[in-house]
N, CA, C and O of each residue as an XYZ file, in Angstrom:
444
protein
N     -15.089    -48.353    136.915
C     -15.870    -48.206    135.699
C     -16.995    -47.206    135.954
O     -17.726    -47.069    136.935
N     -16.909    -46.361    134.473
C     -18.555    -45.348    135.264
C     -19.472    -45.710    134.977
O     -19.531    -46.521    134.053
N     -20.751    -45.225    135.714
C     -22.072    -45.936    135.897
C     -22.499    -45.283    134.541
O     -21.724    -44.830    133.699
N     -23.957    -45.312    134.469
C     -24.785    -44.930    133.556
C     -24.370    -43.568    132.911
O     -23.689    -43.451    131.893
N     -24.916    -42.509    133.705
C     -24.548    -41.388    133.743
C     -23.570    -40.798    133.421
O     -23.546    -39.664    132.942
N     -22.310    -41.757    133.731
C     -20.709    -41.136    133.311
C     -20.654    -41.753    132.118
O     -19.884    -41.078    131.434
N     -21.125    -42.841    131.376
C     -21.252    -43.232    130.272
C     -22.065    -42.156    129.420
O     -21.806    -42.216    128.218
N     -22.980    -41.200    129.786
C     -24.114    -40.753    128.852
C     -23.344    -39.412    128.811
O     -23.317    -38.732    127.786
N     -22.755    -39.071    129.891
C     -21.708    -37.723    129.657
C     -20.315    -38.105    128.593
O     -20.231    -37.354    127.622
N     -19.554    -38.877    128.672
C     -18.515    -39.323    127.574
C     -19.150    -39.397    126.481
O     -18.597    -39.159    125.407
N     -20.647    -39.801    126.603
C     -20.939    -40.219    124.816
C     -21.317    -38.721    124.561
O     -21.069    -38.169    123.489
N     -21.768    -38.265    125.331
C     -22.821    -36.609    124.667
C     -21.617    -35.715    124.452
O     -21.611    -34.826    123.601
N     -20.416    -36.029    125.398
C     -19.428    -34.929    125.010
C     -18.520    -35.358    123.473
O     -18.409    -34.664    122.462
N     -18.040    -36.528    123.701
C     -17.656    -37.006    121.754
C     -18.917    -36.878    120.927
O     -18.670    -36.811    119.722
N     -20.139    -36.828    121.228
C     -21.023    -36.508    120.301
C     -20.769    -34.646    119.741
O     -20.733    -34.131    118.623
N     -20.636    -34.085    121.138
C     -20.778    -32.615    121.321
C     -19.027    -32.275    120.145
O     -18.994    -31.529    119.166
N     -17.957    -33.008    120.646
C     -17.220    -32.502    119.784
C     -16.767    -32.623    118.443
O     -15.880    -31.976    117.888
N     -17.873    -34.019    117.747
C     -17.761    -34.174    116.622
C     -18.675    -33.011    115.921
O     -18.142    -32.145    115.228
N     -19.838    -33.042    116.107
C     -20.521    -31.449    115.903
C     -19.451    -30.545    115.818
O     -19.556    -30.049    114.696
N     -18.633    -30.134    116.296
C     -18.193    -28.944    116.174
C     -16.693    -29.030    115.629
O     -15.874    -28.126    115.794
N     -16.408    -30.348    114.893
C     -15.722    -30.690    113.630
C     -15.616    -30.402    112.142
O     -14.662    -30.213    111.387
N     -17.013    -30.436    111.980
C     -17.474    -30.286    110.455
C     -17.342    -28.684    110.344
O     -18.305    -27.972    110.629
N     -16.585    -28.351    110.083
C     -16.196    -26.629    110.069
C     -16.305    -26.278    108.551
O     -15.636    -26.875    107.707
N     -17.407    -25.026    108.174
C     -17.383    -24.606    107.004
C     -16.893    -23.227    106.930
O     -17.357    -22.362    107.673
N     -15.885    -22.958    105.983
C     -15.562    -21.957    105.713
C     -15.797    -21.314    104.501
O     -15.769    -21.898    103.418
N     -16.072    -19.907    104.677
C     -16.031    -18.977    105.582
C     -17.444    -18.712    106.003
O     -17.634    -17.676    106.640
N     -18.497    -19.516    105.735
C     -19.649    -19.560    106.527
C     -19.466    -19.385    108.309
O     -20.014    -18.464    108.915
N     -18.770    -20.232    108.859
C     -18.346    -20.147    110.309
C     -18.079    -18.604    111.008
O     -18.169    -18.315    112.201
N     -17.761    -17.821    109.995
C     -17.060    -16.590    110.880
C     -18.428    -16.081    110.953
O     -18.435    -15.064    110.259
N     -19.816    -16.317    111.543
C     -21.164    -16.021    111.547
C     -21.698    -16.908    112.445
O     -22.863    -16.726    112.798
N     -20.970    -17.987    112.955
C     -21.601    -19.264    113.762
C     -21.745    -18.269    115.052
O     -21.280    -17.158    115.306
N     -22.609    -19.184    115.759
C     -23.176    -18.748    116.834
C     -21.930    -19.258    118.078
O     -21.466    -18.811    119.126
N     -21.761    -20.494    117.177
C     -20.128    -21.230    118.147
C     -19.159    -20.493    118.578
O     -19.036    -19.660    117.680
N     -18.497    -20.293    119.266
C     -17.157    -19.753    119.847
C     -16.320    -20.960    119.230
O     -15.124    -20.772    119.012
N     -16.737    -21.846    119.022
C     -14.906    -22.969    118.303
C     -15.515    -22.835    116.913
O     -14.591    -22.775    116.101
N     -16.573    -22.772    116.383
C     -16.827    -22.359    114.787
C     -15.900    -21.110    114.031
O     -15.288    -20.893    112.985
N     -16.205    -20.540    115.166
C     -16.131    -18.946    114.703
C     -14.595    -18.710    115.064
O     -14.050    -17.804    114.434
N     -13.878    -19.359    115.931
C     -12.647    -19.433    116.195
C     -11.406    -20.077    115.071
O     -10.229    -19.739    114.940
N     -12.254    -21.182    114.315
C     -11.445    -21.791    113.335
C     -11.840    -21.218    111.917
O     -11.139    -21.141    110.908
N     -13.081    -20.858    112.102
C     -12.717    -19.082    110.336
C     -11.849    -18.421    110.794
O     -10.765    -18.483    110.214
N     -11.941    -17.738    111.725
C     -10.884    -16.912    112.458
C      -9.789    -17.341    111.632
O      -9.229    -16.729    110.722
N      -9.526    -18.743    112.194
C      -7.703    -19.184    111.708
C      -7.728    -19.293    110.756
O      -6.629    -19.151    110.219
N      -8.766    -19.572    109.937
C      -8.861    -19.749    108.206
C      -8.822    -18.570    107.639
O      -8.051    -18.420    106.691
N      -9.595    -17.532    108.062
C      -9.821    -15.951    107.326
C      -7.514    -15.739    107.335
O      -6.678    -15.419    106.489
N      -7.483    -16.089    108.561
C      -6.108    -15.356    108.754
C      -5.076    -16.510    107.892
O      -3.948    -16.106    107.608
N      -5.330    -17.440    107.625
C      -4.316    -18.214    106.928
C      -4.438    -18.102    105.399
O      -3.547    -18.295    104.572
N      -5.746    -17.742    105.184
C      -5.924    -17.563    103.541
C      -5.727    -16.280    103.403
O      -5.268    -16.114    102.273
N      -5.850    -15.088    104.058
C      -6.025    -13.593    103.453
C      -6.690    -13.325    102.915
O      -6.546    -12.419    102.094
N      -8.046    -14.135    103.139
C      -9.087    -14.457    101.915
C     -10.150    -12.748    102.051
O     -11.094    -12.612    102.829
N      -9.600    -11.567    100.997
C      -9.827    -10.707    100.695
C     -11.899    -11.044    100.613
O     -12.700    -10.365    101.255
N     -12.237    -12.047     99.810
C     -13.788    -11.767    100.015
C     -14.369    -12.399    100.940
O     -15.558    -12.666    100.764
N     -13.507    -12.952    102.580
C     -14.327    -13.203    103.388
C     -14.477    -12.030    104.422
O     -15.304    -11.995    105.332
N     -13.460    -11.002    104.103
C     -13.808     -9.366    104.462
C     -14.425     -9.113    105.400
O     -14.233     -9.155    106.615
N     -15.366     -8.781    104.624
C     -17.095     -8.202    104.801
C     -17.218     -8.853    106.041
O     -17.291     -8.224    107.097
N     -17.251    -10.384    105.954
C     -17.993    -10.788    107.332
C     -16.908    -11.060    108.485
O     -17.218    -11.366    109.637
N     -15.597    -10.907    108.020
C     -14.856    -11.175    109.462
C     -14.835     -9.676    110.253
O     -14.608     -9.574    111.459
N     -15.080     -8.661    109.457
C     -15.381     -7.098    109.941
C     -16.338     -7.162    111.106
O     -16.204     -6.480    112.121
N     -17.470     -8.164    110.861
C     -18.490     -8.435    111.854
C     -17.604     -8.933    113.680
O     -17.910     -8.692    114.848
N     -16.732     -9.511    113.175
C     -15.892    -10.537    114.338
C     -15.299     -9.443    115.082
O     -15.219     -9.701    116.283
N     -14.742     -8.002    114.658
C     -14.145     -6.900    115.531
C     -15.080     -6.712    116.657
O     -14.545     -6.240    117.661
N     -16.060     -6.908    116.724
C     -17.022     -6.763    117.929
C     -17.315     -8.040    118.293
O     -18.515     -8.278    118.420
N     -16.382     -9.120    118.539
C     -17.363    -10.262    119.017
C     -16.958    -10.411    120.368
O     -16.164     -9.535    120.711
N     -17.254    -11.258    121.268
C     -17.654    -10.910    122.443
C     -15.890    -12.053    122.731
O     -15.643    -11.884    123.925
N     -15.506    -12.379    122.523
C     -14.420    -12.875    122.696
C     -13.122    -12.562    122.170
O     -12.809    -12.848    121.014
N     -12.218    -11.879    123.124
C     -11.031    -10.770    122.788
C      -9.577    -11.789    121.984
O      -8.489    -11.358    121.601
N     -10.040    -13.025    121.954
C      -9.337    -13.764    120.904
C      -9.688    -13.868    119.555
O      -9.012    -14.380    118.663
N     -10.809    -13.340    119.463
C     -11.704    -13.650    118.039
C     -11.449    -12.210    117.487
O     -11.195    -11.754    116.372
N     -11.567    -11.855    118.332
C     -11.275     -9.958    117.938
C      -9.636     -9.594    117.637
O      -9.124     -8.854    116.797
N      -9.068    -10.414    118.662
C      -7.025    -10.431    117.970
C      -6.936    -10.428    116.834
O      -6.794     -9.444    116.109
N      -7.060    -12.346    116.318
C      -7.120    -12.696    115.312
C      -7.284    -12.046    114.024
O      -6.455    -11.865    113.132
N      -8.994    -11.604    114.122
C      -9.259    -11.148    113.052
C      -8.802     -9.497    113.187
O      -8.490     -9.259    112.020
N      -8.688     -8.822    113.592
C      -7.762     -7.517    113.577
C      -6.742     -7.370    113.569
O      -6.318     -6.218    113.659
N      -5.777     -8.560    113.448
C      -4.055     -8.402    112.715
C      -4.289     -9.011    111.656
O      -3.328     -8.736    110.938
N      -5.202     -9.900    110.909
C      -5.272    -10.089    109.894
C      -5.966     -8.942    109.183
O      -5.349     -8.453    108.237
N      -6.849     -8.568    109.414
C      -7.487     -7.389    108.555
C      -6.357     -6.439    108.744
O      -6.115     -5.936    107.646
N      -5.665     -6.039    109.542
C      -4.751     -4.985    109.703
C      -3.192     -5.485    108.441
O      -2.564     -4.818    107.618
N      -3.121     -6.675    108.805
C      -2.086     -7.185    107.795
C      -2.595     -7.045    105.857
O      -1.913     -7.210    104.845
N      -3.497     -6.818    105.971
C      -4.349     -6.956    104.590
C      -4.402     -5.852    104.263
O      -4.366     -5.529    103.075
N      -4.504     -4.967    105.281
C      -4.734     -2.904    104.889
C      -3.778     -2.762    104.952
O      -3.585     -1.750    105.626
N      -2.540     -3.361    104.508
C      -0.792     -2.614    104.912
C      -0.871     -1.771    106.187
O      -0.033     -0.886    106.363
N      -1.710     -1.971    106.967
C      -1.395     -1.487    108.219
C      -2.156     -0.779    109.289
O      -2.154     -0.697    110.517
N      -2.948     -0.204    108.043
C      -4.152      0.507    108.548
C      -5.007     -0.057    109.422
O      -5.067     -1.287    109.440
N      -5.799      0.687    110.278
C      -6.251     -0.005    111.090
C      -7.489      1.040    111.688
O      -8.522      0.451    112.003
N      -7.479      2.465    111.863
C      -8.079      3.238    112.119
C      -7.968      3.861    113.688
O      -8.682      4.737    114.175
N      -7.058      3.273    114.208
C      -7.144      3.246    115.875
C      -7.489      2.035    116.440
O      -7.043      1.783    117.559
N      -8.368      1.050    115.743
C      -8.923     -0.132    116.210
C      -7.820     -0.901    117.293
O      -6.623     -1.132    117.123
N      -8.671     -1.189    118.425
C      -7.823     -2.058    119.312
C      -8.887     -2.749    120.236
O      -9.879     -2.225    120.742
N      -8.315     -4.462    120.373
C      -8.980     -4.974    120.726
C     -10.116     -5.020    122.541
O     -11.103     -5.611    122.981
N      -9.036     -3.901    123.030
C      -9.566     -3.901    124.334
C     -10.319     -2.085    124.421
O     -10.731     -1.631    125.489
N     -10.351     -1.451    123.375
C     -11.393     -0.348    123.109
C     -12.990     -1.087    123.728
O     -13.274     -2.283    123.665
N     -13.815     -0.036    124.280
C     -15.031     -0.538    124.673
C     -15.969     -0.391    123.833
O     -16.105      0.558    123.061
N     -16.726     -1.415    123.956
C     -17.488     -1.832    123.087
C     -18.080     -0.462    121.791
O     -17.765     -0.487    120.601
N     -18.857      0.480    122.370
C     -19.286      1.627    121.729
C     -18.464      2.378    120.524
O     -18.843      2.755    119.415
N     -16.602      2.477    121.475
C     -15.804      2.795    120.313
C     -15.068      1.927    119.777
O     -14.044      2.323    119.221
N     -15.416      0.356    119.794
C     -14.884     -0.787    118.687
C     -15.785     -0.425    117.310
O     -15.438     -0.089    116.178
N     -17.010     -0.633    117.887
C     -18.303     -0.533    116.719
C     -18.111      0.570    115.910
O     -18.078      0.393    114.693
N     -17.985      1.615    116.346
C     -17.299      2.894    115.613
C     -16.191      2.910    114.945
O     -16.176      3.504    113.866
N     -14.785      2.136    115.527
C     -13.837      2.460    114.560
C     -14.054      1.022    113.421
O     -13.860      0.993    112.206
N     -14.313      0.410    113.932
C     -14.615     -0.631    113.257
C     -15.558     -0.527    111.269
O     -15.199     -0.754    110.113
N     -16.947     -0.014    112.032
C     -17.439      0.511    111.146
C     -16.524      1.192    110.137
O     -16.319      0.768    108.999
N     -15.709      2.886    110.958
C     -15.061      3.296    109.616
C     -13.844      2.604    108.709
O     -13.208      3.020    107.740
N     -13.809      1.331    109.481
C     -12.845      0.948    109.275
C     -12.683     -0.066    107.835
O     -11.792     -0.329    107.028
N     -14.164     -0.454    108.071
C     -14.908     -1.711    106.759
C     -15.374     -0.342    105.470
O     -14.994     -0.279    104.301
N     -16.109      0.421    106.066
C     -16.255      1.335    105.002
C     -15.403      1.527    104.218
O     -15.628      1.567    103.009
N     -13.955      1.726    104.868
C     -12.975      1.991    103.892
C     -12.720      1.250    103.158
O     -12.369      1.558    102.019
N     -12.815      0.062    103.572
C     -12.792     -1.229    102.988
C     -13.168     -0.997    101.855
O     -12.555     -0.696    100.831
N     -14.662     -1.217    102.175
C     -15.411     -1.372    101.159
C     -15.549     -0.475     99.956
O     -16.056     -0.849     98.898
N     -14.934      1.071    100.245
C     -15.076      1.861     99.123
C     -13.800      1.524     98.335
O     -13.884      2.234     97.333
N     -12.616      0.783     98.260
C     -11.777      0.464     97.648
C     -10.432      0.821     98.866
O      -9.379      0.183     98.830
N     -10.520      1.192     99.212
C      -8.994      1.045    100.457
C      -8.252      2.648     99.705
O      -7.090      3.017     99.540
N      -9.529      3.242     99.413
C      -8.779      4.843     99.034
C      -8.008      5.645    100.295
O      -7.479      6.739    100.099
């Protein structure tokens, strides 16, 4: 049986993963969380949800090259294909760059 301590770690960790249950979408693709921001991820990509856009554009630069997959075959699946060059293992300087032109286009209508 565990002592004190192994009791206060089991409770803080089911405490720790109910916290990170209550998942709001598409608020999340902005969480500071890596499992927040991981399950917009799966939501942005299961809905195609055209006006959560804007902010999953933010996720092409996030510091985790699964968060950056995700949301760059879905945005890429949404532009019929387009993509600008964007790739997830580009360094940082020229993600932010193609990235950028990449939402712009977006955003001016996908001319």
């Amino acid at each position: 049986m565990p002592g004190r301590a192994g009791l206060l770690a089991v409770f803080l960790a089911v405490i720790a993963c109910r916290a990170t249950t209550d998942y709001v979408y598409p608020d999340d693709l902005a969480s500071p969380n890596y499992i927040r921001r991981t399950y917009a991820a799966r939501e942005f990509n299961r809905r195609q949800d055209s006006d959560a856009a804007p902010a999953a554009f933010a996720l092409l630069n996030d510091s985790h090259v699964t968060i950056r997959t995700l949301v760059s075959e879905t945005l890429r699946s949404m532009s019929d294909g387009e993509d600008f060059g964007y790739d997830v293992d580009l360094q940082e300087a020229d993600r932010v760059r193609v990235a950028d032109r990449w939402q712009r286009w977006w955003e001016a209508g996908r001319e």
